[in-house]
XYZ file of C-alpha atoms in Angstrom:
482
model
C 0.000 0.000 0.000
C 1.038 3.510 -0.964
C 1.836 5.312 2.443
C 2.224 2.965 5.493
C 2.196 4.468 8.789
C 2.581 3.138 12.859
C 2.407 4.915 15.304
C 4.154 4.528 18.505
C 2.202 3.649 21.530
C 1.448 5.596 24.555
C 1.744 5.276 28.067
C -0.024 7.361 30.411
C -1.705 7.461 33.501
C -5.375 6.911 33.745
C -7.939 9.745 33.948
C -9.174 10.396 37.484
C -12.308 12.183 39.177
C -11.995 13.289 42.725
C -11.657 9.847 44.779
C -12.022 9.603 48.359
C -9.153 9.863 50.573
C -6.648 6.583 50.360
C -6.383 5.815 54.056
C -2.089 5.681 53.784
C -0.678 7.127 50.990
C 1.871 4.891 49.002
C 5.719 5.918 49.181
C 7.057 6.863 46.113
C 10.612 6.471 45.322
C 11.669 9.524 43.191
C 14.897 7.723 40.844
C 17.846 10.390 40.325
C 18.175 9.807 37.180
C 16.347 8.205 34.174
C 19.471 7.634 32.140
C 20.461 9.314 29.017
C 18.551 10.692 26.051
C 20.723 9.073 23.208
C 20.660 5.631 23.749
C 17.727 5.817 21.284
C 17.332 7.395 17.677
C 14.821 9.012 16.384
C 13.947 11.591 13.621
C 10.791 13.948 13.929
C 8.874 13.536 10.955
C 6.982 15.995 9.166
C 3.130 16.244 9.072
C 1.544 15.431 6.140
C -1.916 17.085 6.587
C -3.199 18.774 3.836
C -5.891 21.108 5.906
C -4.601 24.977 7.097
C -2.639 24.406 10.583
C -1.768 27.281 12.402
C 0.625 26.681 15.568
C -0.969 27.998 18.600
C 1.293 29.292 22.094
C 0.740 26.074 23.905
C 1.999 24.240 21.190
C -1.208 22.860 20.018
C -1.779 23.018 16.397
C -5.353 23.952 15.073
C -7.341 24.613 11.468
C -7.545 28.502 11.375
C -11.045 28.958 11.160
C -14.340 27.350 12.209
C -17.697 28.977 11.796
C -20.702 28.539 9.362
C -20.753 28.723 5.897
C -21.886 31.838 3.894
C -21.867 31.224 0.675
C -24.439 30.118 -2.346
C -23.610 26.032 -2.798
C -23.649 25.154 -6.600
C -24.689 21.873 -5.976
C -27.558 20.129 -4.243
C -28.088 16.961 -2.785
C -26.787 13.652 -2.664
C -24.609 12.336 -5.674
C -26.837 9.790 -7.552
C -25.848 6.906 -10.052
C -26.185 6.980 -13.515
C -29.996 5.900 -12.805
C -32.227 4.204 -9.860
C -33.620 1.198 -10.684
C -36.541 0.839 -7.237
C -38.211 3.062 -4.743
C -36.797 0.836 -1.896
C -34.839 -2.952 -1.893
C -37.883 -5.321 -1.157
C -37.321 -7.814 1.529
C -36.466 -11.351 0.770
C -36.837 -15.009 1.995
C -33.758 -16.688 3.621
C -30.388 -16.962 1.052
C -30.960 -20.713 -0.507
C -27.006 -20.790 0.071
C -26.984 -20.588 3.984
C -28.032 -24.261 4.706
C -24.572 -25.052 6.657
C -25.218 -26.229 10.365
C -22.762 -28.832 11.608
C -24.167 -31.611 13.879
C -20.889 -33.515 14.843
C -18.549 -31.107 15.991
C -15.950 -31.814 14.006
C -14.956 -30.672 10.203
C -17.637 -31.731 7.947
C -16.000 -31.266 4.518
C -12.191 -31.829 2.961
C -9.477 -29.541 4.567
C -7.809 -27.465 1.871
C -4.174 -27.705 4.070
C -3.592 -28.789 7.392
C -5.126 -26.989 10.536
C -7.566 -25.478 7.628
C -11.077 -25.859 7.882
C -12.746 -25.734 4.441
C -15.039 -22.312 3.712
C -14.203 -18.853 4.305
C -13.746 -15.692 2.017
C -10.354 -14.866 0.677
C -8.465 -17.650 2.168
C -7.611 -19.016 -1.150
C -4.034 -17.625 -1.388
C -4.886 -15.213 -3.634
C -2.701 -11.907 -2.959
C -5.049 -9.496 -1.407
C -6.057 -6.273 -2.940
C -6.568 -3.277 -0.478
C -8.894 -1.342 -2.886
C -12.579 -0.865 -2.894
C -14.087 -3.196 -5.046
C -17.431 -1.452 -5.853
C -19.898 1.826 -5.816
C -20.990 0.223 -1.718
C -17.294 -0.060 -0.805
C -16.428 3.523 -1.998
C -19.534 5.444 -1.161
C -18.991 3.981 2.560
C -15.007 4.286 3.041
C -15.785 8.156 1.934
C -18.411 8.534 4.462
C -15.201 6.907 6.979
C -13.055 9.499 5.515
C -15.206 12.272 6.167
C -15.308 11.382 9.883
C -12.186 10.480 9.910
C -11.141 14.363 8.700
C -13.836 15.640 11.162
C -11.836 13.928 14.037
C -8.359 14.666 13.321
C -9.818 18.344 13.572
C -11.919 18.144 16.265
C -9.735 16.409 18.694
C -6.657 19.483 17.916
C -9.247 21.635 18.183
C -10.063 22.013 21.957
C -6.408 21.289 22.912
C -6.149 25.073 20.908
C -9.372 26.724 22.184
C -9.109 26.133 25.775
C -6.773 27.067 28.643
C -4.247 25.092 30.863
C -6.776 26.190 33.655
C -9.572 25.408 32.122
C -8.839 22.254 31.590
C -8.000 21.503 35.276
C -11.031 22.967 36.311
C -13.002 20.305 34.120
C -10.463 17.833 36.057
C -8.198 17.037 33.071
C -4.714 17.342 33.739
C -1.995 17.263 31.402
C -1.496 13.571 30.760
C -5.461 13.769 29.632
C -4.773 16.348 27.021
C -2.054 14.101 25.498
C -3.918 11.177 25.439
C -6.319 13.477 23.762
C -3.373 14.872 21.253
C -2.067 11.062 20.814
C -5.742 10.330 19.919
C -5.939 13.216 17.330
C -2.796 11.346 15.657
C -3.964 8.354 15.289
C -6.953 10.231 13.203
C -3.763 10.926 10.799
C -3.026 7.289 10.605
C -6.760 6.599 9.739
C -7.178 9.693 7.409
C -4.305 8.558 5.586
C -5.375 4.412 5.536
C -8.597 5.408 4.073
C -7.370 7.652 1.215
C -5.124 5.243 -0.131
C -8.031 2.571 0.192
C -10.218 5.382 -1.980
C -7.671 6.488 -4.772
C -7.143 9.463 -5.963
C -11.003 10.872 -5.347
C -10.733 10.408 -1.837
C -12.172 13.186 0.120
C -10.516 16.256 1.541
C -10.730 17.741 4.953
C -13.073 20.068 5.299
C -13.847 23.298 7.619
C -16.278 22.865 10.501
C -18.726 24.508 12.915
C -18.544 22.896 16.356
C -21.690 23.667 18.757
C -19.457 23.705 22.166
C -18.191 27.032 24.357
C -16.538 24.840 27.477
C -14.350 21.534 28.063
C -17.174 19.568 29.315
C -19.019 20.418 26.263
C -15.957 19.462 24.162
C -15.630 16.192 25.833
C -19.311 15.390 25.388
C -19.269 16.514 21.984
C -16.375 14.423 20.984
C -18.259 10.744 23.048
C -21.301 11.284 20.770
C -19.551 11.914 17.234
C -17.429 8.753 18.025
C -20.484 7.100 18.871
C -21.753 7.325 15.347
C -18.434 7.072 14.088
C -18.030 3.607 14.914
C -21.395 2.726 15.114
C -21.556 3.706 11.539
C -18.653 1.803 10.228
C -20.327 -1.394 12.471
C -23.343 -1.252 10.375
C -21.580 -1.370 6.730
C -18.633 -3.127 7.506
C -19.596 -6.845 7.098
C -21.392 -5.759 3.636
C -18.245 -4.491 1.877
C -17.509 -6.292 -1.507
C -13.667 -6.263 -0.406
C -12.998 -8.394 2.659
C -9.057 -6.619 2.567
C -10.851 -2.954 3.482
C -13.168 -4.474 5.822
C -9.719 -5.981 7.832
C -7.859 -2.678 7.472
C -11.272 -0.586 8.892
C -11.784 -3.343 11.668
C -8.235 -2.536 12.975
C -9.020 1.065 12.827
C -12.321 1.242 14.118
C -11.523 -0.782 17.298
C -9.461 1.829 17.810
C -12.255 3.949 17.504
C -13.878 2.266 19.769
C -11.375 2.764 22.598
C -11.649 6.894 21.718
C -15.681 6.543 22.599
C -14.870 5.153 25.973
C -11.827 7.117 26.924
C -14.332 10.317 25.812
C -17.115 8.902 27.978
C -14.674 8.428 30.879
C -13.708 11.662 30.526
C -17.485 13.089 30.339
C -18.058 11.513 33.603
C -20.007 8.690 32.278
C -19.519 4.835 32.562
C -17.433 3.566 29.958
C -19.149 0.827 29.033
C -22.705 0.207 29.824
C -24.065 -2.377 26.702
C -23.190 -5.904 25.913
C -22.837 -5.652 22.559
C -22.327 -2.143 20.628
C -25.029 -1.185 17.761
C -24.702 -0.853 14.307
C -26.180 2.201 12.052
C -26.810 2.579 8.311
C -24.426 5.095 6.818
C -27.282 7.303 6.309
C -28.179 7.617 10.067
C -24.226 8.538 10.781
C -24.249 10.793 7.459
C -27.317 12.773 9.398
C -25.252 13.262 12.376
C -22.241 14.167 10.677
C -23.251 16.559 8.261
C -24.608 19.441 10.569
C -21.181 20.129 11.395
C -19.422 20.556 8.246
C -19.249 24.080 7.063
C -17.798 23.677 3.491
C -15.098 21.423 1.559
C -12.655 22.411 -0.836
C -13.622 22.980 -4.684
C -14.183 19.702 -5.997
C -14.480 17.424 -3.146
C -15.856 13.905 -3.592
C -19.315 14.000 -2.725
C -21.629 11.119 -1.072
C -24.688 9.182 -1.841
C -26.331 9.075 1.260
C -29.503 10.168 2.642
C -29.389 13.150 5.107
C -32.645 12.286 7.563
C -34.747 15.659 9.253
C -33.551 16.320 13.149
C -35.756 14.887 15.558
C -35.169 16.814 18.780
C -35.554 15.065 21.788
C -36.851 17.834 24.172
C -35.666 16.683 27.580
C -32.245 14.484 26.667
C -30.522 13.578 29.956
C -28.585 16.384 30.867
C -25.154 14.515 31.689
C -23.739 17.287 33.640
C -26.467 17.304 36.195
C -26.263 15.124 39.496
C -30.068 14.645 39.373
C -30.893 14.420 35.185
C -34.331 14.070 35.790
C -33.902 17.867 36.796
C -33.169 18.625 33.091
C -35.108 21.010 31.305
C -38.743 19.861 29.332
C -38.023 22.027 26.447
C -34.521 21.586 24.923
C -32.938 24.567 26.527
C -30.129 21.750 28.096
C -28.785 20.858 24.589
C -26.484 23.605 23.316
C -28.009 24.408 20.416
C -30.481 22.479 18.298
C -27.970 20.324 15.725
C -28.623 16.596 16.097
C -25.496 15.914 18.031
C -24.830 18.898 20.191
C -23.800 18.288 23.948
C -25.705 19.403 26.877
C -25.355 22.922 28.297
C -22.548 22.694 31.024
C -22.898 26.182 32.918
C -25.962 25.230 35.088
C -27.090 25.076 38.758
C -26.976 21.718 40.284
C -23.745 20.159 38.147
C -22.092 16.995 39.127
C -18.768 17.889 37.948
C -16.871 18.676 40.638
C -19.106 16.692 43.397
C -17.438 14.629 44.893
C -20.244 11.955 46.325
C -20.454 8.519 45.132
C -23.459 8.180 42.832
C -23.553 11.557 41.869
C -20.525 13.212 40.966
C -19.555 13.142 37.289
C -15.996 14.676 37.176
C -13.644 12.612 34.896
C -13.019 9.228 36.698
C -12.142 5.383 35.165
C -16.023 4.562 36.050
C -18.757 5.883 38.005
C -21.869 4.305 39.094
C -25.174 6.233 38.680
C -27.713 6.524 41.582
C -30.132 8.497 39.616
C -29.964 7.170 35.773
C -29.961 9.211 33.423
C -33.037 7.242 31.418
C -35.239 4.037 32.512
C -38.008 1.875 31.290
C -41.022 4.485 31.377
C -39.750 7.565 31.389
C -41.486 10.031 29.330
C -39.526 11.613 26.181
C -40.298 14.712 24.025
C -40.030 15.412 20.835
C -39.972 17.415 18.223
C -39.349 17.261 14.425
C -37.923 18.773 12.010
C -39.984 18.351 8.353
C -37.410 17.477 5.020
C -36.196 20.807 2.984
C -33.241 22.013 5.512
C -30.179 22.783 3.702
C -27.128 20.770 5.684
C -23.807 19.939 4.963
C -20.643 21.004 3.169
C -21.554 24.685 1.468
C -24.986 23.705 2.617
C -25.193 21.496 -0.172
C -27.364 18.660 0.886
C -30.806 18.577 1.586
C -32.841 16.746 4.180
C -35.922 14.182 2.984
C -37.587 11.458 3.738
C -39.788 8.926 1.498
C -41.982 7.882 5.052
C -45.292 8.689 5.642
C -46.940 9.961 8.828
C -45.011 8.853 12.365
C -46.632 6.571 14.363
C -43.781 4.772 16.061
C -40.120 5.905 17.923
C -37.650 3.114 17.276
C -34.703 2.647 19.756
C -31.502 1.103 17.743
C -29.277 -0.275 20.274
C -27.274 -3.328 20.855
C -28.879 -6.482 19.031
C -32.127 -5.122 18.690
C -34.457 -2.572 17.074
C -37.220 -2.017 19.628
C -40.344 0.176 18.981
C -42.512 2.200 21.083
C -46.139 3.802 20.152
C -45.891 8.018 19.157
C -48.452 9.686 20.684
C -48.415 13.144 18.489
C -49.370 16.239 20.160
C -49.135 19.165 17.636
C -47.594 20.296 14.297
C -44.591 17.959 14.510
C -44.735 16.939 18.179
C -44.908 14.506 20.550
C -44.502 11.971 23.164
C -43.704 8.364 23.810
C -42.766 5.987 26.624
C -39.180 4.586 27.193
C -39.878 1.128 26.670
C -38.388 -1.885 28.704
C -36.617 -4.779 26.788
C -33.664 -6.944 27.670
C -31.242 -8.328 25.231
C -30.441 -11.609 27.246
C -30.747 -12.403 30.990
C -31.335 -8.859 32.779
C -28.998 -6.954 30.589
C -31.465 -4.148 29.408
C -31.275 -2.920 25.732
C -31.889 0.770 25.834
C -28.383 2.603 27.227
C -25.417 4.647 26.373
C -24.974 7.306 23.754
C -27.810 5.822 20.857
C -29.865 6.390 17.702
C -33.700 6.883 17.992
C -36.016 7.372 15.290
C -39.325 8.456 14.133
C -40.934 5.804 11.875
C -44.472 5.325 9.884
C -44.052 1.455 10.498
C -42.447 -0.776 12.961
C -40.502 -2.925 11.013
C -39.081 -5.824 11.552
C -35.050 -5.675 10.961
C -32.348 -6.927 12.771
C -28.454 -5.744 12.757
C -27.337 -7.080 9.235
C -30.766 -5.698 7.361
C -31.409 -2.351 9.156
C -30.945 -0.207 5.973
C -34.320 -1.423 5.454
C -36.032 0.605 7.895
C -34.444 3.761 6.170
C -37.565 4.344 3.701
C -39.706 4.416 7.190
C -37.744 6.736 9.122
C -39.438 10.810 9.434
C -36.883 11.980 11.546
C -33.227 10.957 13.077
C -31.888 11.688 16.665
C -29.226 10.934 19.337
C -30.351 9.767 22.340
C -28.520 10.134 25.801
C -29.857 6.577 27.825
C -26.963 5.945 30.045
């Protein structure tokens, strides 16, 4: 492959919140010395970004502006294909091919070499080919590469904006900011894995308008656009035509995966509260992501997928407060009314520097929650946007939606797709009930950072057919369960 890249690993200490008092404090042994510099070599490299860096007094580097766009797009909407052949992809029986089910135990059919079970896809010996193999692979790795670029900006971006002390007043010392800076470079190693996966119409980094004004906000920001960052790549991933991308995105998206938690940690929230993490169509992550791009560079590769109206979700858990069902009834908690904005942090009654088991929220490994911030019953507003809004790069795109009238709010999360009766109060307004489901055993399916959505039927699809649903779905929004 063109540009191969490793990065060095890390040590550093973990985040903590404000424990109670050890009852002897350890003695540390301070060494005298740590022995010299040059027993190692090593050459700085240069960065090979291509977006505008400026280098800030901390040291931090950042893109030199972020704000909306203001120009007249000349283009709208999603890129289509030379023509459409259906409305929607039709349902179908059971593949006639998936009959295998092995009674004995043991290998059932010829080994093609020893300790080699027959079946399997590329395990021929054929020499792999780290390309996208079709319109499905490339239209997806883009949408990776766009929040891949939206990362490796995003995560500079706060080290820049903030202060030394405000940083330690949201309880994140200097070993958290570089973790957070180490993070930001691996979004260089995935930027650049992607593009050389895509060719030579890979997308380019973009400039962006972020919805947060304090760390907290930050931090929260950054846990729920990694949540539909990997969430999104989960949902395609198993569908590509090339089984050598898929490999190369599992190994980057796990990584991923351990930003989401570190950024929940961080928020004050457990790390990991599901069994088994969800997977979304691109078009749900596509909806999330798009708010906050303000424009692209002339000639940017553009995407196919669907950009879904907001749904607003009126009275989302405020994570900052030590009682969220406290928060607000009519959205004034959320920082501004994108489908991914964090909650407000500058409020009366915040968690984040209380130190009291089951309340406080400061940064911390793990915290448990005596007052969740969702359960089985709870009430949840909403309100909707209609299709029409302008969103995305030079405002470019344009929301839709082929559904008909809601009737039902589907919770995507873990294994399942659950569904819950919309009771509709006004011109694009409503209600429903949390509903109460459990995956296996007592583990309960609605929790963490996840997608809910407005449908006009409750479909049944499960996590390798939920692009199904996507004709159904009137509006798209982020939920904050747990």
């Amino acid at each position: 492959m063109a540009n191969s890249l490793f990065a060095a690993a890390l040590l550093l200490s973990p985040v903590l919140g404000a424990p109670a008092p050890a009852p002897q404090a350890p003695e540390v042994t301070t060494p005298a010395s740590f022995g010299p510099d040059s027993q190692i070599s090593a050459s700085v490299q240069p960065s090979t970004s291509g977006y505008r860096v400026e280098v800030l007094v901390n040291g931090y580097t950042s893109a030199t502006y972020h704000g909306p766009y203001t120009g007249t797009p000349t283009t709208v909407g999603a890129v289509p294909g030379p023509t459409t052949i259906g409305a929607s992809i039709p349902a179908q029986p059971l593949n006639p091919t998936a009959t295998y089910y092995n009674t004995e135990g043991v290998p059932l059919n010829p080994m093609p070499a020893p300790f080699t079970p027959a079946g399997g896809l590329g395990t021929n010996g054929s020499l792999p080919r780290y390309m996208v193999n079709s319109d499905f692979d490339f239209e997806s790795i883009a949408l990776g590469l766009y929040q891949e670029w939206i990362e490796l900006d995003l995560f500079h971006d706060g080290l820049v904006r903030f202060t030394d002390e405000e940083f330690t007043a949201a309880g994140l010392g200097p070993e958290a900011r570089s973790l957070i800076e180490f993070m930001a470079d691996q979004e260089t190693g995935h930027s650049t894995l992607l593009t050389n996966m895509l060719g030579e119409r890979a997308p380019k980094q973009c400039v962006y308008n972020y919805p947060y004004t304090t760390v907290r906000e930050w931090v929260d920001f950054m846990q729920r656009v990694t949540r539909f960052g990997e969430s999104g790549v989960w949902g395609f991933i198993n569908h590509l035509d090339s089984r050598e991308v898929g490999q190369l995105l599992a190994q980057s998206i796990a990584t991923e995966a351990r930003q989401q938690q570190i950024f929940r940690q961080m928020s004050g929230l457990t790390p990991m509260n599901v069994w088994f993490e969800n997977g979304w169509p691109q078009s749900w992550s596509w909806t999330m992501l798009a708010p906050y791009i303000s424009y692209c560079p002339e000639n940017t590769t553009r995407l196919a997928w669907q950009n879904f109206p907001t749904l607003h979700i009126l009275n989302n858990a405020n994570i900052n407060r030590y009682s969220p069902n406290d928060t607000a009834q009519d959205g004034s908690e959320t920082v501004g009314r994108r489908i991914a904005d964090p909650s407000v942090s500058n409020i009366t009654g915040s968690c984040e520097n209380l130190n009291v088991t089951g309340y406080g929220c400061g940064p911390a490994i793990a915290h448990n929650k005596s007052e969740p911030l969702s359960f089985p019953g709870k009430k949840v507003l909403f309100e909707w946007e209609g299709p029409g809004s302008a969103v995305g790069p030079n405002n470019s795109y344009v929301t839709s939606t082929s559904a008909g009238a809601p009737k039902f709010v589907g919770w995507s999360q873990q294994l399942n797709l659950t569904y819950s009766p919309l009771t509709v109060t006004g011109n694009n307004s409503g209600y429903t009930y949390q509903p109460e489901g459990f995956v296996y055993d007592n583990e309960g399916i609605i929790n963490g950072t996840m997608a809910v959505m407005l449908t006009d039927l409750d479909l049944y699809v499960t996590p390798f057919n939920t692009s199904l649903l996507n004709p159904h779905i009137v509006a798209l929004g982020l939920y904050q369960a747990g």
